[in-house]
Amino acid sequence: SQKIEQNSEALNIQEGKTATLTCNYTNYSPAYLQWYRQDPGRGPVFLLLIRENEKEKRKERLKVTFDTTLKQSLFHITASQPADSATYLCALDLMFSGGYNKLIFGAGTRLAVHP
Amino acid sequence: ETGVTQTPRHLVMGMTNKKSLKCEQHLGHNAMYWYKQSAKKPLELMFVYNFKEQTENNSVPSRFSPECPNSSHLFLHLHTLQPEDSALYLCASSQTSGSGSDTQYFGPGTRLTVL
């Protein structure tokens, strides 16, 4: 069966440390993988996209890796801040012949950064 | 603000009521989506409209009826819902290119409670 798994438990870290979130999937072959941030009571907000032929992508304090052999993506936030506390969603991006891309989301990992 | 608005933000309805959710995007996108998000579960794609045409109905019960009068507006008509339909309903839009990945822009959602 097709599955997407993210760390189901909340991740608690100290301010200034690096947070690492994991996204594992089975029986999919995504062309792209996206990461979103969701705050309570709000819709998800796009953060980063990585292509299947890219190993790593960076944006400011964020870094994403994508290993299509392991079927895994890692999402890193360096020098974490309390404002980074949120739920982070990974989404597999499946290209469809209907002319649009279909996103399959994981359940998300809740990150709490403590001062 | 993401450029996608949803109304109402909160809705409480009885099982015999009929109500509608509204979504409007101000981004000039051609694709619009309805998602359901239940507690601690992944976002579930419900419907996709591409250039006003419905391209996906993800086995959604007929008590949910979508309508897309133009590329900027999307409605979800609700009737005879069940308590298990209580969830956060999210609308999203994207500019589909058919040749790469499409970032989705989400609205703030409608928190629906069915009594």
Tab-separated table of C-alpha atoms in Angstrom, chain B:
chain	number	residue	atom	x	y	z
B	1	GLU	CA	-2.212	36.861	3.372
B	2	THR	CA	-1.849	34.173	0.704
B	3	GLY	CA	-4.298	35.641	-1.813
B	4	VAL	CA	-6.892	32.944	-1.101
B	5	THR	CA	-9.872	33.852	1.068
B	6	GLN	CA	-12.489	31.566	2.575
B	7	THR	CA	-15.829	32.311	4.175
B	8	PRO	CA	-17.142	31.644	6.688
B	9	ARG	CA	-14.179	30.954	8.962
B	10	HIS	CA	-16.347	28.990	11.385
B	11	LEU	CA	-19.612	27.158	10.779
B	12	VAL	CA	-21.828	25.134	13.078
B	13	MET	CA	-24.674	23.265	11.437
B	14	GLY	CA	-27.177	20.589	12.216
B	15	MET	CA	-27.373	17.374	10.284
B	16	THR	CA	-30.445	18.527	8.346
B	17	ASN	CA	-29.125	21.968	7.383
B	18	LYS	CA	-27.876	23.103	3.993
B	19	LYS	CA	-24.935	25.480	3.890
B	20	SER	CA	-22.212	26.551	1.484
B	21	LEU	CA	-18.521	27.289	1.858
B	22	LYS	CA	-16.984	29.913	-0.376
B	23	CYS	CA	-13.434	30.301	-1.640
B	24	GLU	CA	-11.989	33.106	-3.746
B	25	GLN	CA	-8.465	33.422	-5.110
B	26	HIS	CA	-6.920	36.708	-6.225
B	27	LEU	CA	-3.800	35.192	-7.790
B	28	GLY	CA	-4.928	34.579	-11.351
B	29	HIS	CA	-4.512	30.820	-10.941
B	30	ASN	CA	-6.364	28.323	-13.086
B	31	ALA	CA	-6.668	25.374	-10.671
B	32	MET	CA	-8.584	25.227	-7.395
B	33	TYR	CA	-8.807	22.494	-4.787
B	34	TRP	CA	-10.892	21.455	-1.784
B	35	TYR	CA	-9.178	19.548	1.031
B	36	LYS	CA	-10.511	18.113	4.291
B	37	GLN	CA	-8.263	18.134	7.346
B	38	SER	CA	-9.342	16.111	10.386
B	39	ALA	CA	-7.444	16.097	13.670
B	40	LYS	CA	-4.073	14.327	13.418
B	41	LYS	CA	-4.835	13.067	9.911
B	42	PRO	CA	-3.268	14.085	6.617
B	43	LEU	CA	-4.979	16.547	4.343
B	44	GLU	CA	-7.416	14.642	2.164
B	45	LEU	CA	-7.911	15.910	-1.363
B	46	MET	CA	-11.626	16.113	-2.158
B	47	PHE	CA	-12.047	17.898	-5.482
B	48	VAL	CA	-9.899	19.523	-8.148
B	49	TYR	CA	-11.002	22.038	-10.757
B	50	ASN	CA	-8.698	22.971	-13.609
B	51	PHE	CA	-9.898	25.808	-15.864
B	52	LYS	CA	-13.367	25.488	-14.259
B	53	GLU	CA	-13.636	21.800	-15.174
B	54	GLN	CA	-13.736	19.188	-12.440
B	55	THR	CA	-10.764	16.910	-12.972
B	56	GLU	CA	-10.861	14.943	-9.745
B	57	ASN	CA	-13.489	13.700	-7.344
B	58	ASN	CA	-11.714	11.666	-4.716
B	59	SER	CA	-14.640	9.359	-3.877
B	60	VAL	CA	-16.337	12.086	-1.874
B	61	PRO	CA	-19.896	11.394	-0.598
B	62	SER	CA	-22.637	13.127	-2.535
B	63	ARG	CA	-23.610	15.207	0.496
B	64	PHE	CA	-20.642	17.379	-0.573
B	65	SER	CA	-21.310	19.152	-3.857
B	66	PRO	CA	-18.661	21.429	-5.405
B	67	GLU	CA	-19.287	24.279	-7.806
B	68	CYS	CA	-16.743	26.312	-9.772
B	69	PRO	CA	-18.448	29.128	-11.717
B	70	ASN	CA	-15.124	30.635	-12.835
B	71	SER	CA	-11.409	30.221	-12.202
B	72	SER	CA	-11.480	32.602	-9.229
B	73	HIS	CA	-14.365	31.172	-7.227
B	74	LEU	CA	-15.050	27.788	-5.718
B	75	PHE	CA	-17.965	26.669	-3.566
B	76	LEU	CA	-18.646	23.590	-1.501
B	77	HIS	CA	-22.340	22.976	-0.932
B	78	LEU	CA	-23.156	20.909	2.132
B	79	HIS	CA	-26.368	19.038	2.950
B	80	THR	CA	-27.399	16.330	5.403
B	81	LEU	CA	-23.904	16.068	6.839
B	82	GLN	CA	-22.793	13.655	9.536
B	83	PRO	CA	-20.914	14.475	12.765
B	84	GLU	CA	-17.821	12.772	11.331
B	85	ASP	CA	-17.746	15.461	8.639
B	86	SER	CA	-16.640	17.964	11.269
B	87	ALA	CA	-13.194	19.139	10.195
B	88	LEU	CA	-11.185	22.025	8.779
B	89	TYR	CA	-12.019	22.513	5.103
B	90	LEU	CA	-9.223	24.100	3.139
B	91	CYS	CA	-9.310	25.656	-0.285
B	92	ALA	CA	-6.169	26.024	-2.373
B	93	SER	CA	-5.221	27.328	-5.788
B	94	SER	CA	-2.280	26.899	-8.131
B	95	GLN	CA	-1.071	27.914	-11.548
B	96	THR	CA	-0.799	24.641	-13.430
B	97	SER	CA	1.863	24.459	-16.067
B	98	GLY	CA	1.627	20.769	-16.917
B	99	SER	CA	5.394	20.619	-17.208
B	100	GLY	CA	6.643	20.996	-13.687
B	101	SER	CA	5.613	21.278	-10.110
B	102	ASP	CA	2.811	23.545	-8.943
B	103	THR	CA	3.001	25.251	-5.578
B	104	GLN	CA	-0.383	25.425	-3.919
B	105	TYR	CA	-1.603	28.489	-2.051
B	106	PHE	CA	-4.025	27.747	0.755
B	107	GLY	CA	-6.781	29.771	2.321
B	108	PRO	CA	-7.234	29.966	6.097
B	109	GLY	CA	-9.899	27.273	6.088
B	110	THR	CA	-13.436	26.915	7.399
B	111	ARG	CA	-13.759	25.129	10.730
B	112	LEU	CA	-16.959	23.085	10.352
B	113	THR	CA	-18.800	21.504	13.270
B	114	VAL	CA	-21.760	19.216	12.574
B	115	LEU	CA	-24.051	18.640	15.529
